[in-house]
Short mmCIF file of C-alpha atoms in Angstrom, two decimals:
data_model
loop_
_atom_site.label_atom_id
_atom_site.label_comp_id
_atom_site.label_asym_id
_atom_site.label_seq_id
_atom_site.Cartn_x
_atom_site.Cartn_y
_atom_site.Cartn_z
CA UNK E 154 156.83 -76.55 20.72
CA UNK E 155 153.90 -75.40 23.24
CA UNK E 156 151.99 -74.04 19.94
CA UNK E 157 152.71 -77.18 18.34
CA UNK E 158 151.51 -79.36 20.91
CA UNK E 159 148.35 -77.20 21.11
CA UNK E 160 147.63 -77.61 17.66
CA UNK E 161 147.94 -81.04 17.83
CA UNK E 162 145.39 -81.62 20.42
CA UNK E 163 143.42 -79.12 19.23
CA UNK E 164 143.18 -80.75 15.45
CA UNK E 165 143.63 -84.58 16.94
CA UNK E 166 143.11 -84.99 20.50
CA UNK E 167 139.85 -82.94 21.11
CA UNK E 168 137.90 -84.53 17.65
CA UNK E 169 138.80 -87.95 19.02
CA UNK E 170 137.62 -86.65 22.91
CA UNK E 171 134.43 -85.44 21.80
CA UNK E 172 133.44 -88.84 19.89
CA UNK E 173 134.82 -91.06 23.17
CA UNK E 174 131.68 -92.25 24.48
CA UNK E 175 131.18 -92.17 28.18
CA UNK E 176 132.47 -94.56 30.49
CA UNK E 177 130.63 -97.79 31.95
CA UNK E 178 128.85 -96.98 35.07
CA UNK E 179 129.15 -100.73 35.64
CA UNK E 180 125.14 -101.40 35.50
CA UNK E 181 123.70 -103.74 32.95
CA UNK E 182 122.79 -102.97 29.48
CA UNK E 183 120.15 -104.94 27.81
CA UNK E 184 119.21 -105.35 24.52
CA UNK E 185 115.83 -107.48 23.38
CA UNK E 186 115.32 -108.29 19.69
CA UNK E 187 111.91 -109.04 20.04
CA UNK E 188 110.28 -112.49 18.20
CA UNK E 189 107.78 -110.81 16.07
CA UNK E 190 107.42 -113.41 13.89
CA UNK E 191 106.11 -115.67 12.35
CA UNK E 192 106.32 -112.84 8.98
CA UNK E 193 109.34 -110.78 9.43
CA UNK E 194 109.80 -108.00 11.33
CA UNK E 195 111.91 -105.90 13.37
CA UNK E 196 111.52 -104.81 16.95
CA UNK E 197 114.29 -104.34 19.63
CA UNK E 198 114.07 -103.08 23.22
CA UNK E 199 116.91 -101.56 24.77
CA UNK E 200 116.86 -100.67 28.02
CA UNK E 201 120.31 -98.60 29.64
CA UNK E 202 121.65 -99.46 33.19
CA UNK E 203 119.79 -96.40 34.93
CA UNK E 204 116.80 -97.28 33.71
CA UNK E 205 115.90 -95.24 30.23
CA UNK E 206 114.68 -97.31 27.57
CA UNK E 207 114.93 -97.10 23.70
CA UNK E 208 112.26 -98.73 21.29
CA UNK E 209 113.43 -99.44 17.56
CA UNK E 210 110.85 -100.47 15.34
CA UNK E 211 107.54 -102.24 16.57
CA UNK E 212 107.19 -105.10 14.30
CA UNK E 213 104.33 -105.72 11.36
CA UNK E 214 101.17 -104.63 11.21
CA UNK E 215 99.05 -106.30 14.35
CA UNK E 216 102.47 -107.05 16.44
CA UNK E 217 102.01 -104.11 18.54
CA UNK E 218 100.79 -106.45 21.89
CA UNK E 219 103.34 -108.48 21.03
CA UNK E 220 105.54 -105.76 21.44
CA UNK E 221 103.61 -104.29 24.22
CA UNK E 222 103.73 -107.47 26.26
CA UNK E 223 107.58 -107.50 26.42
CA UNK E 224 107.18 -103.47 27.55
CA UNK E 225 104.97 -104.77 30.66
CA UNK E 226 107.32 -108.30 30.93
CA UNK E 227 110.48 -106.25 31.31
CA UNK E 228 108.52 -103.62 33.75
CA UNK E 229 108.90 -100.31 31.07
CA UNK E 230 106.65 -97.85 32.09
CA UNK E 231 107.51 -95.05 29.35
CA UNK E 232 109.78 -95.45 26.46
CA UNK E 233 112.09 -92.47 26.35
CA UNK E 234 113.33 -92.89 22.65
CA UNK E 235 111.38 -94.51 19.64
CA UNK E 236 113.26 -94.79 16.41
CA UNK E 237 111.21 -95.74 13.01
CA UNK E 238 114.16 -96.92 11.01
CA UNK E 239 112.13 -96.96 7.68
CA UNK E 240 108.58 -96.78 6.72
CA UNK E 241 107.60 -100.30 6.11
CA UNK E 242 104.98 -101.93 8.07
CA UNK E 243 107.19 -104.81 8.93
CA UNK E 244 109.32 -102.29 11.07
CA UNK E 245 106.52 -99.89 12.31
CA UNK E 246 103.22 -101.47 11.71
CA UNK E 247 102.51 -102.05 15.15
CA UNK E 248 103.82 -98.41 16.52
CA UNK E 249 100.77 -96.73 16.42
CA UNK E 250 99.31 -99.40 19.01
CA UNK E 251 102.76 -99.13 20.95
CA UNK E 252 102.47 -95.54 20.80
CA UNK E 253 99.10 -94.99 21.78
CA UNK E 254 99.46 -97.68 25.12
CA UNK E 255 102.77 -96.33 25.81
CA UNK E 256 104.25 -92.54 27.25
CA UNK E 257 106.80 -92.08 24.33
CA UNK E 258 109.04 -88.77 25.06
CA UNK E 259 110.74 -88.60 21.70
CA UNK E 260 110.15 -90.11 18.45
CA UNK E 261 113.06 -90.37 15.29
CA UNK E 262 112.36 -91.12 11.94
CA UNK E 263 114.02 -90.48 8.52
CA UNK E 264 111.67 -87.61 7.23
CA UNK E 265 110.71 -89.84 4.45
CA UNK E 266 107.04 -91.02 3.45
CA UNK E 267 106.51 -94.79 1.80
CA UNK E 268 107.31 -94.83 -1.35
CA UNK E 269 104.21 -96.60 -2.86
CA UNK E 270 105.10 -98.06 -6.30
CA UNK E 271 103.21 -96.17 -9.02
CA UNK E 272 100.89 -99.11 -10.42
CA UNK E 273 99.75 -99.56 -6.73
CA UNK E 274 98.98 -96.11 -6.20
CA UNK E 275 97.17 -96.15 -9.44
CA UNK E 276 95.17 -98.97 -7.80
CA UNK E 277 94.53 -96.47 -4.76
CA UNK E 278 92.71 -93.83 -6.98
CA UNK E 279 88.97 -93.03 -6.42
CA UNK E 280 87.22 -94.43 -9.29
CA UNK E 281 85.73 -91.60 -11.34
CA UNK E 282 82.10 -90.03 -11.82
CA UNK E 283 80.23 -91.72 -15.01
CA UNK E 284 79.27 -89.05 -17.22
CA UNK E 285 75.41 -87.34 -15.58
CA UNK E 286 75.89 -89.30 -12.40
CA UNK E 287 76.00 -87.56 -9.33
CA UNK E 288 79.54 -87.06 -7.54
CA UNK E 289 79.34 -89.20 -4.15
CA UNK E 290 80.31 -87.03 -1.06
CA UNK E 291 81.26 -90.46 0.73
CA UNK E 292 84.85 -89.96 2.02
CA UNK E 293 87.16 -92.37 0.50
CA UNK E 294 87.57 -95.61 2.71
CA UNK E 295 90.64 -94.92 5.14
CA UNK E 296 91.24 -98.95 5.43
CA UNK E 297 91.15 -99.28 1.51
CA UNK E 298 95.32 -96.88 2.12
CA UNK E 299 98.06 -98.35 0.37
CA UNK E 300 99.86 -96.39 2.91
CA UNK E 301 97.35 -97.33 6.02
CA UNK E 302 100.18 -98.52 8.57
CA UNK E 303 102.27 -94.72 7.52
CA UNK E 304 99.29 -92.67 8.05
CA UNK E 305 98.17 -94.39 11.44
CA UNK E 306 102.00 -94.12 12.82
CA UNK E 307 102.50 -90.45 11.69
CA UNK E 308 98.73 -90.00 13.66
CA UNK E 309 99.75 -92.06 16.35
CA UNK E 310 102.91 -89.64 16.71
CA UNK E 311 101.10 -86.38 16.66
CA UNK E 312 98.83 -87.56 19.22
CA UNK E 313 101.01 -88.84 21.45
CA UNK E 314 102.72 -84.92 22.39
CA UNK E 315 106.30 -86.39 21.60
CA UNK E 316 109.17 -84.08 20.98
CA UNK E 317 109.82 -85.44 17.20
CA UNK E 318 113.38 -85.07 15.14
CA UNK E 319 114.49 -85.71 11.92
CA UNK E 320 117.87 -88.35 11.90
CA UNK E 321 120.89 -86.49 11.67
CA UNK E 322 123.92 -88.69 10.70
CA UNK E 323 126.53 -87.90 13.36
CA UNK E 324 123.58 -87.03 16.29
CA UNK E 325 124.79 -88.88 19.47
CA UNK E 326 121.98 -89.52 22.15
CA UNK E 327 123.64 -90.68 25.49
CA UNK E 328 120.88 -92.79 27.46
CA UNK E 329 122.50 -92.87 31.01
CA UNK E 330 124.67 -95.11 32.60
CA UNK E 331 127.24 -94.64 30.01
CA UNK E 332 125.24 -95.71 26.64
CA UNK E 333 125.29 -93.52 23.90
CA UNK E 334 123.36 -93.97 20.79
CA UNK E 335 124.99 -92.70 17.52
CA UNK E 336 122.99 -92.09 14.13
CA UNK E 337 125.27 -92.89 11.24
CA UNK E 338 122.87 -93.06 8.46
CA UNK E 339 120.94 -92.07 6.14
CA UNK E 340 123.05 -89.62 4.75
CA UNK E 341 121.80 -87.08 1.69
CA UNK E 342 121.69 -87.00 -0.78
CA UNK E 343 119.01 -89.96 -0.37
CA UNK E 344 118.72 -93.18 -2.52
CA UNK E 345 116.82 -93.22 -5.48
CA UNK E 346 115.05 -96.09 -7.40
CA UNK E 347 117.49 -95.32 -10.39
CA UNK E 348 120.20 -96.56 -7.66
CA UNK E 349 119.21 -99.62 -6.80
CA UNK E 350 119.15 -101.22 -10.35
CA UNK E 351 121.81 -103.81 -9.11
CA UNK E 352 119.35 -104.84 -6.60
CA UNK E 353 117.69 -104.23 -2.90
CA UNK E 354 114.92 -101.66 -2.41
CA UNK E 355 115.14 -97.80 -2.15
CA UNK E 356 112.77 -97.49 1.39
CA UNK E 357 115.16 -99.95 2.96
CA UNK E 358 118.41 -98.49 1.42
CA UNK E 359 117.37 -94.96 3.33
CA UNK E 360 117.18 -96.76 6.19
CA UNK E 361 118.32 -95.44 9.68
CA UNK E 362 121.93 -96.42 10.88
CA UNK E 363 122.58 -96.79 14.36
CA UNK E 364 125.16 -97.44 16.50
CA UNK E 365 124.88 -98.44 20.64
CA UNK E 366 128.02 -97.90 22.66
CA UNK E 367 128.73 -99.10 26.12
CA UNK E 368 132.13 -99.33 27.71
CA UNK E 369 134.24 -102.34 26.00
CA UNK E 370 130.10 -103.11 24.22
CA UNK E 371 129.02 -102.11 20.72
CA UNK E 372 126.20 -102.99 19.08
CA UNK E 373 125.47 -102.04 15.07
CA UNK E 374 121.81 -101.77 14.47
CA UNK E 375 120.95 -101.09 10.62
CA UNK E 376 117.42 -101.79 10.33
CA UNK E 377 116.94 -102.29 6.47
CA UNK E 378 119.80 -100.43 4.89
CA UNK E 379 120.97 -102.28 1.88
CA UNK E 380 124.47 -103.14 0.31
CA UNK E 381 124.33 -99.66 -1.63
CA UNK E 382 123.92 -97.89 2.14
CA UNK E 383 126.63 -100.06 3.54
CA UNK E 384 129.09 -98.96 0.79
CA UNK E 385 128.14 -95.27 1.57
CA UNK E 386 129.00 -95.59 5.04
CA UNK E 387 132.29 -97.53 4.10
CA UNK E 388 133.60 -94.52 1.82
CA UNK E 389 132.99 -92.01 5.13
CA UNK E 390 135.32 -91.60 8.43
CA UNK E 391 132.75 -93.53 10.38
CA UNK E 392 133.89 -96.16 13.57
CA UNK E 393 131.55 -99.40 12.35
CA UNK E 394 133.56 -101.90 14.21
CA UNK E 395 131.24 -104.06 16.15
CA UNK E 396 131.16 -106.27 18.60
CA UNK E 397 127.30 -107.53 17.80
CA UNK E 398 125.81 -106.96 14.53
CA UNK E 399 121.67 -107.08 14.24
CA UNK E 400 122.09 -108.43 10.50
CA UNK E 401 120.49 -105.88 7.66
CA UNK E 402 117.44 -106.31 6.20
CA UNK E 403 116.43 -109.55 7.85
CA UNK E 404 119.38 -111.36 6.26
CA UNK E 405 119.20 -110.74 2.54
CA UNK E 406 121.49 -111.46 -0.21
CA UNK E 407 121.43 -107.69 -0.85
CA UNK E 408 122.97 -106.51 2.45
CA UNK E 409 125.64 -107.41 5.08
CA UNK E 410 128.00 -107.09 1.80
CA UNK E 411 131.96 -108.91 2.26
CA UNK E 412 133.02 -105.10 2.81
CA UNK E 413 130.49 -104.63 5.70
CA UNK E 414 131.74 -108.28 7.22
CA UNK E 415 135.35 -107.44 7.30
CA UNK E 416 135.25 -103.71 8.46
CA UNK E 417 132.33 -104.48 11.16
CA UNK E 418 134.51 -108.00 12.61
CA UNK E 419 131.36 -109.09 14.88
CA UNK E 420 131.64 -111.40 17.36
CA UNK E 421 127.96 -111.76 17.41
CA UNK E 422 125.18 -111.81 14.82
CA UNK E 423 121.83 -111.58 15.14
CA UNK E 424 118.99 -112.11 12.63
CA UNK E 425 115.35 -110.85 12.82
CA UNK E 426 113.05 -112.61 10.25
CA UNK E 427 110.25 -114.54 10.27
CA UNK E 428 109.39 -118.83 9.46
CA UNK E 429 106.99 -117.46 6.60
CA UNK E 430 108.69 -114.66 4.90
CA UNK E 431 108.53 -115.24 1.17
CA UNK E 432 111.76 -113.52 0.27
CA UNK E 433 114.50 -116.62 0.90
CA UNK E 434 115.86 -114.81 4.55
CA UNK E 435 118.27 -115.29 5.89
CA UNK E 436 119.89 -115.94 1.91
CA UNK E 437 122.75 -118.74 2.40
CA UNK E 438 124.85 -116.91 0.77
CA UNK E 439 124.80 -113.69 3.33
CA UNK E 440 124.84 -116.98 6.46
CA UNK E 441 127.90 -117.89 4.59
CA UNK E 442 129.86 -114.90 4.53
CA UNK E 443 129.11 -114.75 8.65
CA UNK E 444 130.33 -118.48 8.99
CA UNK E 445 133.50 -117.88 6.87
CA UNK E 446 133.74 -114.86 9.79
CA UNK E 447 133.86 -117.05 12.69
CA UNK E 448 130.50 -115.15 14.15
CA UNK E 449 128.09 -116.58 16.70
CA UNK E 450 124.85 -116.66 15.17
CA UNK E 451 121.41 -116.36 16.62
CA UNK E 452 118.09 -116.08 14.66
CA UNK E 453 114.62 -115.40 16.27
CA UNK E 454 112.51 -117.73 13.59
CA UNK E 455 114.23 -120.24 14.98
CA UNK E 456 115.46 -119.21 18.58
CA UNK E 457 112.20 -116.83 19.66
CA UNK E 458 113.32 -113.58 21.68
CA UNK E 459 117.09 -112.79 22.06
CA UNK E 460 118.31 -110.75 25.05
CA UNK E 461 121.96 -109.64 24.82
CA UNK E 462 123.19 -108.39 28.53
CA UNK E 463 126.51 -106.40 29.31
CA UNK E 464 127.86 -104.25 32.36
CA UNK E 465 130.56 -103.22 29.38
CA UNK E 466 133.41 -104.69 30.29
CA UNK E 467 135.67 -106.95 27.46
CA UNK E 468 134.50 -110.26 27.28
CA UNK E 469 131.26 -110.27 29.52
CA UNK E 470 128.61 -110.51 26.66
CA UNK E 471 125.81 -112.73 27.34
CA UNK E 472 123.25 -113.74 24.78
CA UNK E 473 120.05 -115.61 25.69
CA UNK E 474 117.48 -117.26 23.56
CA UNK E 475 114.07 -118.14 24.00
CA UNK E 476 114.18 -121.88 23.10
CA UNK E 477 116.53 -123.92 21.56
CA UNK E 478 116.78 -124.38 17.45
CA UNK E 479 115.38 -127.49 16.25
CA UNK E 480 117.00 -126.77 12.75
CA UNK E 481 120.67 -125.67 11.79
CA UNK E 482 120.97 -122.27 12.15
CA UNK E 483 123.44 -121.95 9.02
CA UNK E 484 120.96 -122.74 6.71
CA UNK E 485 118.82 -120.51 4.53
CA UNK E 486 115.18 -120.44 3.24
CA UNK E 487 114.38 -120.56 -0.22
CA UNK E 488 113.25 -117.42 -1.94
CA UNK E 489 109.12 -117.31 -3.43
CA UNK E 490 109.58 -113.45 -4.33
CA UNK E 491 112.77 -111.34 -4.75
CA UNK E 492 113.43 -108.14 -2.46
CA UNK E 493 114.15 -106.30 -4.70
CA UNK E 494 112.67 -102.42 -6.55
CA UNK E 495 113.43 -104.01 -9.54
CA UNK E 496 111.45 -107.10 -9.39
CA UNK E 497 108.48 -104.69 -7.69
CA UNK E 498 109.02 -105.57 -4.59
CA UNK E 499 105.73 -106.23 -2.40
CA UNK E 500 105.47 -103.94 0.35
CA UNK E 501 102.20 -103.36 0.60
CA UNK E 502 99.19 -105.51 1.18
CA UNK E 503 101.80 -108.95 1.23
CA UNK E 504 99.63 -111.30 2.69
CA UNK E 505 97.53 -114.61 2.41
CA UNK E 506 98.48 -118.11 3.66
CA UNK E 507 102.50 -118.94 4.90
CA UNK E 508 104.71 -120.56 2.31
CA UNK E 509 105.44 -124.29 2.54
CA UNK E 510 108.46 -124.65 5.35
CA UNK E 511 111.74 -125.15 2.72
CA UNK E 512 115.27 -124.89 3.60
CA UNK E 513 118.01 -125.09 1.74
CA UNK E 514 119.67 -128.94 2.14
#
């Protein structure tokens, strides 16, 4: 019986210890998602109750003050953790500013470079020599980079003397205070272009998975990763219940799937995106699967900055907003472009004057 009982906890009991994350010291949690809008973006501060802080993303391409102004609001001196979910600029074109203003002791990414469609790159070739001509010896114009935002983060990162790692799925990071951070995706092998033929884009379907434990708190944070990454994690032993969910990919129709909804069960959602994204987020069709759940919803193109707070007991969540939303928060913009590889999705150079304010009535 004594062997038996061993073997139980030793199969059971100890797997199930090792995963428990730490206890609540008691101290509050915070987590910022950052208004780095009015394009979308991601950016969320997360600061644990003894003090260490945790950077994901920095926002688009010029948002770095914006991000760096929250740093100095919310009195962060160093930034002990910055995670790149995915290499687009809307979720770390404004690290290499962050990075260079801020002491940043480690640095995550997924290993993987942009992937720059192939007509673009094409686009990005030195023009050739005409025939007798002299070859110029002028370097080719840094600015002119498909890639611009990749190269200056990657830069930015060598500079800066920060231990770097590679995302593991199943790496757990415990902050202090009791808050663990837990890498759940990507997993290999990784997406290709080939997979995404039903829709969503292959950068964002490698994005990193995270998940942010406190006490009775939990807190899903999935940058980009699309419905094909959801269904990935779904088919693995993984603990996705939620209590908050930072919605996928800024609210798109091709993430936050039914399956997601119903094995996650937030209380809380939370949606990143911008008044002048051209790509219909948050879809009505993805705000309609979180009404049908009963969720509290919060959005920061309409709301600004939202600051969730816990000591990590059951029931003490509170979520503050920056202002108050003139609009209904249930309903979705209309799409100008789809976000999609197989539409060729814009993620480079996506600029020029914001589309006409349109919601769906």
């Amino acid at each position: 019986m004594l062997s038996a009982a061993g073997y139980v906890g030793w199969k059971y009991v100890l797997p199930w210890w090792k995963t428990k994350p730490p206890p609540a010291s008691g101290g509050e949690l915070q987590v910022h998602v950052l208004d780095v809008g009015p394009g979308n973006g991601d950016a969320i501060l997360i600061i644990a109750p003894g003090g260490k802080t945790i950077l994901v993303d920095a926002g688009d391409t010029g948002k770095g003050k914006v991000v760096l102004e929250a740093l100095k609001r919310y009195n962060v001196q160093q930034l002990d953790y910055f995670v790149a979910t995915h290499p687009h600029p809307d979720h770390i074109g404004g690290a290499d500013e962050v990075i260079k203003a801020t002491k940043v002791l480690n640095v995550i990414d997924n290993g993987l470079a942009p992937d720059v469609p192939e007509a673009l790159a094409l686009q990005n070739k030195a023009p050739k020599t005409p025939t007798g001509k002299k070859p110029t010896t002028k370097k080719p114009d840094k600015s002119s980079a498909i890639a611009k935002f990749y190269d200056e983060y990657k830069d930015a990162v060598a500079q800066s003397g920060a231990h770097y790692e590679k995302a593991q799925p199943g790496a757990k990071f415990d902050i202090g205070g009791g808050v663990r951070l837990t890498i759940l995706a990507p997993s290999e092998p990784y997406f290709t272009k080939e997979q995404m033929k039903t829709g969503g884009n292959v950068t964002n379907a490698n994005s990193i998975v995270m998940r942010l434990d406190y006490g009775d708190f939990s807190m899903l944070l999935p940058g980009d990763a699309e419905e094909q990454t959801e269904h990935r994690m779904l088919t693995k032993d993984l603990n996705l219940k939620a209590k908050v969910l930072k919605v996928a990919h800024h609210g798109s129709k091709y993430a936050t799937s039914q399956d997601l909804v119903n094995r996650v069960k937030p209380e809380v959602a939370i949606i990143s995106c911008g008044e002048w994204n051209r790509y219909g987020h948050p879809s009505q069709v993805m705000l309609d699967r979180l009404r049908a759940a009963n969720v509290k919803l919060y959005r920061t193109d309409l709301q600004g900055e939202i600051t969730v707070t816990t000591r990590g007991k059951e029931g003490d969540i509170v979520v503050k907003t920056a202002k108050e939303a003139k609009t209904d928060l249930w309903l979705g913009r209309v799409a100008q472009k789809d976000d999609s590889t197989r539409s060729g999705f814009i993620a480079y150079g996506d600029f020029g004057p914001p589309p006409k304010q349109k919601t769906i009535k």
